[in-house]
Structure formats: structure tokens, C-alpha cells
Coordinates of N, CA and C in Angstrom, one line a residue:
K106 N 16.4 48.2 -42.3 CA 15.1 48.0 -41.8 C 14.9 48.3 -40.3
R107 N 13.9 48.8 -40.0 CA 13.6 49.1 -38.6 C 12.5 48.1 -38.0
T108 N 12.7 47.8 -36.7 CA 11.7 46.9 -36.1 C 10.9 47.8 -35.2
A109 N 9.6 47.7 -35.2 CA 8.7 48.4 -34.3 C 8.0 47.6 -33.3
Y110 N 7.9 47.9 -32.1 CA 7.3 47.2 -31.0 C 6.1 47.9 -30.5
V111 N 5.1 47.2 -30.2 CA 3.8 47.8 -29.6 C 3.7 47.4 -28.2
A112 N 3.6 48.3 -27.3 CA 3.5 48.0 -25.9 C 2.1 47.7 -25.5
Q113 N 2.1 46.6 -24.6 CA 0.8 46.2 -24.1 C 0.4 46.9 -22.8
S114 N -0.8 46.9 -22.5 CA -1.1 47.6 -21.1 C -0.6 46.7 -20.0
P115 N -0.3 47.3 -18.9 CA 0.2 46.5 -17.8 C -0.8 45.4 -17.3
E116 N -2.0 45.6 -17.4 CA -3.0 44.6 -17.1 C -2.9 43.3 -18.0
T117 N -2.7 43.6 -19.2 CA -2.6 42.5 -20.2 C -1.4 41.7 -19.9
L118 N -0.2 42.4 -19.6 CA 1.0 41.7 -19.3 C 0.9 40.9 -18.0
L119 N 0.2 41.5 -17.1 CA 0.0 40.8 -15.8 C -0.8 39.5 -16.0
G120 N -1.9 39.7 -16.8 CA -2.8 38.5 -17.1 C -2.0 37.4 -17.8
M121 N -1.1 37.8 -18.7 CA -0.3 36.7 -19.4 C 0.6 36.1 -18.4
L122 N 1.2 36.9 -17.5 CA 2.2 36.3 -16.4 C 1.4 35.3 -15.5
H123 N 0.2 35.7 -15.1 CA -0.6 34.8 -14.3 C -1.0 33.5 -14.9
M124 N -1.2 33.6 -16.3 CA -1.6 32.3 -17.0 C -0.4 31.4 -17.1
E125 N 0.8 32.0 -17.3 CA 2.0 31.2 -17.4 C 2.4 30.6 -16.0
Q126 N 2.1 31.3 -14.9 CA 2.4 30.8 -13.6 C 1.4 29.6 -13.3
R127 N 0.1 29.8 -13.7 CA -0.8 28.6 -13.5 C -0.4 27.4 -14.3
A128 N 0.0 27.6 -15.5 CA 0.4 26.5 -16.3 C 1.6 25.8 -15.8
L129 N 2.6 26.6 -15.2 CA 3.8 26.0 -14.6 C 3.4 25.3 -13.3
A130 N 2.5 25.8 -12.5 CA 2.1 25.2 -11.3 C 1.5 23.8 -11.6
E131 N 0.7 23.8 -12.7 CA 0.0 22.5 -13.1 C 1.0 21.5 -13.6
R132 N 2.0 21.9 -14.4 CA 3.1 21.0 -14.8 C 3.8 20.5 -13.6
E133 N 4.1 21.4 -12.6 CA 4.8 20.9 -11.4 C 4.0 19.9 -10.6
R134 N 2.7 20.1 -10.5 CA 1.9 19.1 -9.8 C 1.8 17.7 -10.5
E135 N 1.7 17.8 -11.8 CA 1.8 16.6 -12.6 C 3.1 15.8 -12.5
F136 N 4.2 16.6 -12.5 CA 5.6 16.0 -12.3 C 5.6 15.4 -10.9
L137 N 5.1 16.0 -9.9 CA 5.2 15.4 -8.5 C 4.4 14.1 -8.4
R138 N 3.2 14.1 -9.1 CA 2.4 12.9 -9.1 C 3.1 11.8 -9.8
I139 N 3.8 12.1 -10.9 CA 4.5 11.0 -11.6 C 5.8 10.5 -10.8
I140 N 6.4 11.5 -10.2 CA 7.6 11.1 -9.4 C 7.2 10.2 -8.2
S141 N 6.1 10.6 -7.5 CA 5.6 9.8 -6.3 C 5.2 8.4 -6.7
S142 N 4.6 8.3 -7.9 CA 4.2 7.0 -8.3 C 5.4 6.1 -8.7
L143 N 6.4 6.7 -9.4 CA 7.6 6.0 -9.7 C 8.4 5.6 -8.5
E144 N 8.5 6.6 -7.5 CA 9.2 6.2 -6.2 C 8.6 5.0 -5.6
A145 N 7.3 5.0 -5.5 CA 6.6 3.9 -4.8 C 6.8 2.5 -5.6
R146 N 6.8 2.7 -6.9 CA 6.9 1.5 -7.7 C 8.3 0.9 -7.9
Y147 N 9.3 1.8 -8.0 CA 10.6 1.4 -8.4 C 11.7 1.7 -7.3
Q148 N 11.4 1.8 -6.1 CA 12.4 2.1 -5.1 C 13.3 0.9 -5.0
T149 N 14.6 1.1 -4.7 CA 15.5 0.0 -4.7 C 15.4 -0.9 -3.4
D150 N 15.6 -2.1 -3.6 CA 15.4 -3.0 -2.5 C 16.7 -3.0 -1.6
S151 N 16.5 -2.7 -0.4 CA 17.6 -2.7 0.5 C 17.1 -3.2 1.9
A152 N 18.0 -4.1 2.6 CA 17.6 -4.7 3.8 C 17.4 -3.5 4.8
G153 N 16.4 -3.8 5.7 CA 16.2 -2.8 6.7 C 15.4 -1.5 6.3
S154 N 14.7 -1.6 5.3 CA 13.9 -0.4 4.7 C 12.5 -0.4 5.2
V155 N 12.0 0.8 5.2 CA 10.6 0.9 5.5 C 10.1 1.9 4.3
R156 N 9.1 1.4 3.7 CA 8.6 2.2 2.5 C 7.1 2.5 2.7
R157 N 6.7 3.8 2.4 CA 5.3 4.2 2.4 C 4.7 4.2 1.0
Y158 N 3.5 3.6 0.9 CA 2.8 3.6 -0.3 C 1.5 4.3 -0.1
H159 N 1.2 5.4 -0.9 CA 0.0 6.2 -0.7 C -0.6 6.5 -2.1
G160 N -1.9 6.2 -2.2 CA -2.6 6.5 -3.5 C -2.8 5.1 -4.2
E161 N -3.7 5.3 -5.2 CA -4.1 4.1 -5.9 C -3.0 3.4 -6.6
D162 N -2.2 4.1 -7.4 CA -1.1 3.4 -8.1 C 0.0 2.8 -7.1
A163 N 0.2 3.5 -6.1 CA 1.2 3.0 -5.1 C 0.6 1.7 -4.4
M164 N -0.7 1.8 -4.1 CA -1.2 0.6 -3.5 C -1.2 -0.7 -4.4
K165 N -1.4 -0.4 -5.7 CA -1.2 -1.6 -6.7 C 0.2 -2.1 -6.7
A166 N 1.1 -1.2 -6.5 CA 2.6 -1.7 -6.4 C 2.8 -2.5 -5.1
L167 N 2.1 -2.0 -4.1 CA 2.3 -2.8 -2.7 C 1.5 -4.1 -2.9
E168 N 0.4 -4.1 -3.5 CA -0.3 -5.4 -3.8 C 0.6 -6.5 -4.5
E169 N 1.3 -5.9 -5.5 CA 2.3 -6.8 -6.2 C 3.4 -7.4 -5.3
R170 N 3.8 -6.5 -4.3 CA 4.9 -7.0 -3.3 C 4.3 -8.0 -2.4
I171 N 3.0 -7.9 -2.0 CA 2.4 -8.9 -1.2 C 2.2 -10.2 -2.0
I172 N 1.7 -10.1 -3.2 CA 1.5 -11.4 -4.0 C 2.8 -12.0 -4.3
S173 N 3.8 -11.3 -4.5 CA 5.1 -11.9 -5.0 C 6.0 -12.4 -3.8
A174 N 5.5 -12.3 -2.5 CA 6.3 -12.7 -1.4 C 6.5 -14.1 -1.5
P175 N 7.8 -14.6 -1.2 CA 8.1 -16.0 -1.3 C 7.7 -16.8 0.0
S176 N 6.7 -16.4 0.7 CA 6.4 -17.0 1.9 C 5.2 -17.9 1.8
K177 N 5.3 -19.2 2.2 CA 4.3 -20.1 2.3 C 3.5 -20.1 3.6
R178 N 3.9 -19.3 4.5 CA 3.2 -19.2 5.7 C 3.0 -17.7 6.0
I179 N 1.7 -17.3 6.1 CA 1.4 -15.9 6.3 C 0.5 -15.7 7.6
S180 N 0.8 -14.7 8.4 CA 0.0 -14.4 9.6 C -0.7 -13.1 9.3
I181 N -2.0 -13.0 9.7 CA -2.7 -11.8 9.4 C -3.4 -11.3 10.6
I182 N -3.4 -10.0 10.9 CA -4.2 -9.4 11.9 C -5.1 -8.4 11.1
A183 N -6.4 -8.7 11.0 CA -7.3 -7.9 10.2 C -8.5 -7.3 11.0
G184 N -8.9 -6.1 10.6 CA -10.0 -5.5 11.1 C -11.3 -5.9 10.5
K185 N -12.4 -5.4 10.9 CA -13.7 -5.8 10.4 C -13.9 -5.4 9.0
N186 N -13.3 -4.3 8.6 CA -13.5 -3.7 7.3 C -12.4 -4.2 6.2
S187 N -11.7 -5.2 6.5 CA -10.6 -5.6 5.6 C -11.4 -6.3 4.4
K188 N -11.2 -5.8 3.2 CA -11.9 -6.4 2.1 C -11.1 -7.1 1.1
K189 N -9.9 -6.6 0.8 CA -9.1 -7.2 -0.2 C -8.2 -8.3 0.2
R190 N -8.2 -8.7 1.5 CA -7.2 -9.7 1.9 C -7.4 -11.0 1.2
F191 N -8.6 -11.4 1.0 CA -8.9 -12.7 0.3 C -8.5 -12.7 -1.2
E192 N -8.6 -11.6 -1.9 CA -8.1 -11.4 -3.2 C -6.6 -11.6 -3.2
Y193 N -5.9 -11.0 -2.2 CA -4.5 -11.1 -2.1 C -4.1 -12.5 -1.9
L194 N -4.8 -13.2 -0.9 CA -4.4 -14.6 -0.6 C -4.6 -15.5 -1.8
K195 N -5.7 -15.4 -2.6 CA -6.0 -16.2 -3.8 C -4.8 -16.0 -4.8
A196 N -4.4 -14.7 -5.0 CA -3.4 -14.4 -6.0 C -2.1 -15.0 -5.5
S197 N -1.8 -14.9 -4.2 CA -0.5 -15.4 -3.6 C -0.6 -16.9 -3.7
Q198 N -1.7 -17.5 -3.5 CA -1.7 -19.0 -3.6 C -1.5 -19.4 -5.0
K199 N -2.0 -18.7 -6.0 CA -1.7 -19.0 -7.4 C -0.3 -19.0 -7.7
Q200 N 0.4 -18.0 -7.2 CA 1.8 -17.7 -7.3 C 2.7 -18.8 -6.6
M201 N 2.4 -19.1 -5.4 CA 3.2 -20.0 -4.6 C 2.8 -21.4 -4.4
G202 N 1.5 -21.7 -4.8 CA 1.0 -23.1 -4.5 C 0.3 -23.1 -3.2
A203 N 0.4 -24.1 -2.5 CA -0.3 -24.2 -1.2 C 0.4 -23.3 -0.2
I204 N -0.5 -22.6 0.6 CA 0.1 -21.7 1.6 C -0.8 -21.9 2.9
T205 N -0.1 -21.6 4.0 CA -0.8 -21.7 5.3 C -1.0 -20.3 5.8
V206 N -2.3 -20.0 6.3 CA -2.6 -18.6 6.7 C -3.2 -18.8 8.2
R207 N -2.6 -18.0 9.0 CA -3.3 -17.9 10.4 C -3.7 -16.4 10.5
E208 N -5.0 -16.3 10.9 CA -5.7 -15.0 10.9 C -6.4 -14.7 12.2
L209 N -6.1 -13.5 12.7 CA -6.8 -13.0 13.9 C -7.7 -11.9 13.3
S210 N -9.0 -12.1 13.5 CA -9.9 -11.0 13.0 C -11.2 -11.1 13.7
P211 N -12.0 -10.1 13.8 CA -13.3 -10.2 14.5 C -14.4 -11.0 13.7
V212 N -14.1 -11.2 12.4 CA -15.1 -11.8 11.6 C -14.5 -13.1 10.9
S213 N -15.2 -14.1 11.1 CA -14.8 -15.4 10.5 C -14.9 -15.4 8.9
P214 N -13.9 -15.9 8.2 CA -14.1 -15.8 6.7 C -15.1 -16.9 6.2
T215 N -15.8 -16.5 5.2 CA -16.9 -17.4 4.7 C -16.1 -18.5 3.8
P216 N -16.6 -19.7 3.6 CA -16.0 -20.6 2.7 C -15.8 -20.2 1.3
K217 N -16.7 -19.3 0.8 CA -16.7 -18.8 -0.5 C -15.4 -17.9 -0.7
A218 N -15.0 -17.2 0.4 CA -13.9 -16.2 0.3 C -12.5 -17.0 0.2
L219 N -12.5 -18.2 0.6 CA -11.3 -19.0 0.6 C -11.1 -19.7 -0.7
A220 N -9.9 -19.8 -1.1 CA -9.5 -20.6 -2.3 C -8.9 -22.0 -1.9
R221 N -9.0 -22.9 -2.8 CA -8.4 -24.2 -2.6 C -6.9 -24.0 -2.5
G222 N -6.2 -24.8 -1.8 CA -4.8 -24.8 -1.6 C -4.4 -23.8 -0.6
I223 N -5.3 -23.2 0.2 CA -5.1 -22.3 1.3 C -5.5 -23.0 2.6
E224 N -4.6 -23.4 3.4 CA -4.9 -23.9 4.8 C -5.1 -22.7 5.6
H225 N -6.4 -22.4 6.0 CA -6.8 -21.2 6.7 C -7.1 -21.5 8.2
N226 N -6.4 -21.0 9.2 CA -6.8 -21.0 10.6 C -7.1 -19.7 11.0
W227 N -8.3 -19.6 11.7 CA -8.8 -18.4 12.1 C -9.1 -18.4 13.6
K228 N -8.8 -17.3 14.3 CA -9.2 -17.1 15.7 C -9.8 -15.7 15.8
K229 N -10.8 -15.6 16.7 CA -11.4 -14.3 16.9 C -10.5 -13.3 17.7
N230 N -10.5 -12.1 17.2 CA -9.7 -11.1 17.9 C -10.6 -9.8 17.8
P231 N -10.9 -9.2 19.0 CA -11.7 -7.9 18.9 C -10.9 -6.7 18.5
V232 N -10.8 -6.6 17.2 CA -10.0 -5.5 16.6 C -10.9 -4.4 16.2
K233 N -10.6 -3.2 16.3 CA -11.4 -2.0 15.8 C -11.6 -2.1 14.4
E234 N -12.7 -1.5 13.9 CA -13.0 -1.5 12.5 C -12.0 -0.9 11.7
D235 N -11.5 0.3 12.1 CA -10.5 1.0 11.3 C -9.1 0.7 11.6
A236 N -8.8 -0.4 12.2 CA -7.4 -0.8 12.6 C -6.7 -1.1 11.3
L237 N -5.3 -1.0 11.4 CA -4.5 -1.4 10.3 C -4.5 -2.8 10.1
E238 N -4.4 -3.3 8.9 CA -4.3 -4.7 8.6 C -2.8 -5.0 8.5
V239 N -2.4 -6.1 9.3 CA -1.0 -6.5 9.4 C -0.8 -7.8 8.7
W240 N 0.1 -7.9 7.8 CA 0.5 -9.1 7.1 C 1.9 -9.4 7.5
I241 N 2.1 -10.6 8.1 CA 3.5 -10.9 8.6 C 3.9 -12.2 7.7
M242 N 5.0 -12.0 7.0 CA 5.5 -13.0 6.1 C 7.0 -13.3 6.5
S243 N 7.6 -14.2 5.8 CA 8.9 -14.7 6.2 C 10.0 -13.5 6.0
D244 N 9.8 -12.7 5.0 CA 10.7 -11.7 4.7 C 10.3 -10.2 4.6
R245 N 9.0 -10.1 5.1 CA 8.5 -8.7 5.0 C 7.2 -8.6 5.9
I246 N 7.0 -7.4 6.3 CA 5.8 -7.0 7.1 C 5.0 -6.0 6.2
V247 N 3.7 -6.1 6.1 CA 2.9 -5.2 5.3 C 1.9 -4.7 6.3
L248 N 1.8 -3.3 6.4 CA 0.7 -2.7 7.1 C -0.2 -2.0 6.2
I249 N -1.5 -2.2 6.2 CA -2.5 -1.6 5.2 C -3.5 -0.9 5.9
S250 N -3.9 0.3 5.4 CA -5.0 1.0 5.9 C -5.9 1.3 4.6
E251 N -6.9 0.4 4.4 CA -7.8 0.6 3.3 C -8.5 1.9 3.3
S252 N -9.0 2.3 4.5 CA -9.7 3.6 4.6 C -8.9 4.8 4.2
R253 N -7.6 4.8 4.5 CA -6.7 5.9 4.1 C -6.0 5.7 2.7
N254 N -6.2 4.5 2.2 CA -5.6 4.1 0.9 C -4.1 4.3 0.9
E255 N -3.5 3.7 2.0 CA -2.0 3.7 2.2 C -1.6 2.5 2.9
G256 N -0.3 2.2 2.7 CA 0.3 1.0 3.3 C 1.8 1.3 3.5
Y257 N 2.4 0.3 4.3 CA 3.8 0.4 4.6 C 4.4 -1.0 4.4
L258 N 5.6 -1.0 3.9 CA 6.3 -2.2 3.7 C 7.6 -2.2 4.6
L259 N 7.8 -3.2 5.5 CA 8.9 -3.2 6.4 C 9.7 -4.4 6.0
E260 N 11.0 -4.3 5.7 CA 11.8 -5.4 5.5 C 13.0 -5.5 6.4
D261 N 12.9 -4.9 7.5 CA 14.0 -5.0 8.5 C 13.8 -6.4 9.3
P262 N 14.8 -7.2 9.4 CA 14.8 -8.4 10.1 C 14.4 -8.2 11.6
L263 N 14.7 -7.1 12.2 CA 14.4 -6.9 13.6 C 12.9 -6.7 13.7
F264 N 12.3 -5.8 12.8 CA 10.8 -5.7 12.8 C 10.1 -7.0 12.5
I265 N 10.6 -7.7 11.6 CA 10.0 -9.0 11.2 C 9.9 -9.9 12.5
S266 N 11.0 -10.0 13.1 CA 11.1 -10.9 14.3 C 10.1 -10.3 15.4
L267 N 10.2 -9.0 15.6 CA 9.3 -8.4 16.6 C 7.8 -8.6 16.4
F268 N 7.4 -8.4 15.1 CA 6.0 -8.7 14.7 C 5.6 -10.1 14.8
Q269 N 6.5 -11.0 14.5 CA 6.2 -12.5 14.5 C 6.0 -12.9 16.0
G270 N 6.8 -12.4 16.9 CA 6.7 -12.7 18.3 C 5.3 -12.1 18.9
F271 N 5.1 -10.9 18.4 CA 3.8 -10.2 18.8 C 2.6 -11.0 18.4
F272 N 2.6 -11.5 17.2 CA 1.5 -12.3 16.6 C 1.4 -13.6 17.4
E273 N 2.5 -14.3 17.7 CA 2.5 -15.6 18.5 C 1.8 -15.3 19.8
V274 N 2.1 -14.3 20.5 CA 1.5 -13.9 21.8 C 0.0 -13.7 21.6
L275 N -0.4 -12.9 20.6 CA -1.8 -12.7 20.4 C -2.5 -14.0 20.0
W276 N -1.9 -14.8 19.2 CA -2.5 -16.1 18.8 C -2.7 -17.0 20.0
A277 N -1.8 -17.0 20.9 CA -1.9 -17.9 22.1 C -3.0 -17.4 23.0
L278 N -3.2 -16.1 23.1 CA -4.1 -15.5 24.0 C -5.5 -15.5 23.4
A279 N -5.7 -15.6 22.1 CA -7.0 -15.6 21.5 C -7.8 -16.8 21.7

């Protein structure tokens, strides 16, 4: 038996090649999205690390890191546009029980925003609206930019000590 082949025109072959390239590029983009989500969610814990969280899924993973922090004392430097901090505080309070919060922000929290079991001390601080929100806890520092939908988690003891000292100076000056 003989096999016969029919040749396609070069334009048809080129069109098929472009379609395969587009499909491959789309698969690569999807793979990179999955990898970045997994990296943000499942990075190994190691002392002295700094992790960047970017995007909706990564920010949810960072939110879990905030809520699960074993700290009963939290210091916060917040801008005018910080919206989620009270949700995080309520969830953290449910996890840890009574917590103490010291907050420097330009806007005083309303009584409705605060949950029972949270001792909340507030001092006015003229922070820019688009400033990073800084959470200082006993074992981690969290920097959040809600406008850019990204955050950083710092677990280096040197940074923690530095930020705690910085906050104490700001608190005394406020």
C-alpha cells in the first residue's frame, strides 16, 4: 500500500503555526498565574524572610497570615483610605481572644468599626492618603497597599525591632 500526502498552501501552514503559538502563549500565561498564586500561598517559612504578595489571591493569603499571627499586641500606622483593617482586627480578635491595638492614623475609628475584646488606643497622625498601611506584631511586620493590591510580609527580627522602635517614637510624638 502506498500513502499519499496532500500539501497545504504556505499561508494555511503559517496560519496553523500562529494558532498553535497563541494557544501555547495562553497556556504559559495561565501556568505563570498559577505558579505566582502558589508561591504566595505556600512559600516556606524561614526566619529573616521578606515576601511580596500581589494580586487578589495573594492578598487573601496575606490576610490569613495577619489573622493567624500569635500577637495579642498590634501597632498600626494607617492612611486615610485604609478600609480592611477593622475586618482584620475583628478576625484576629476571634482567633486570639482579647487583643490590644495602638493605631496612628488621620481618622479616628468609629465605635461601630471596633469589636468587643479589642482594646483600641488611637492617636492622630497626618499620614498621606495613599500611604502604606503598616502592621507591627510580635513576630512579623506587614506592609499593605490597598490601592496597588499588594503587600509585604517581613519576618526578620532586625526589621521587627526597627519598626517597633520607629512606632514608639511616632507614638510618643503624636
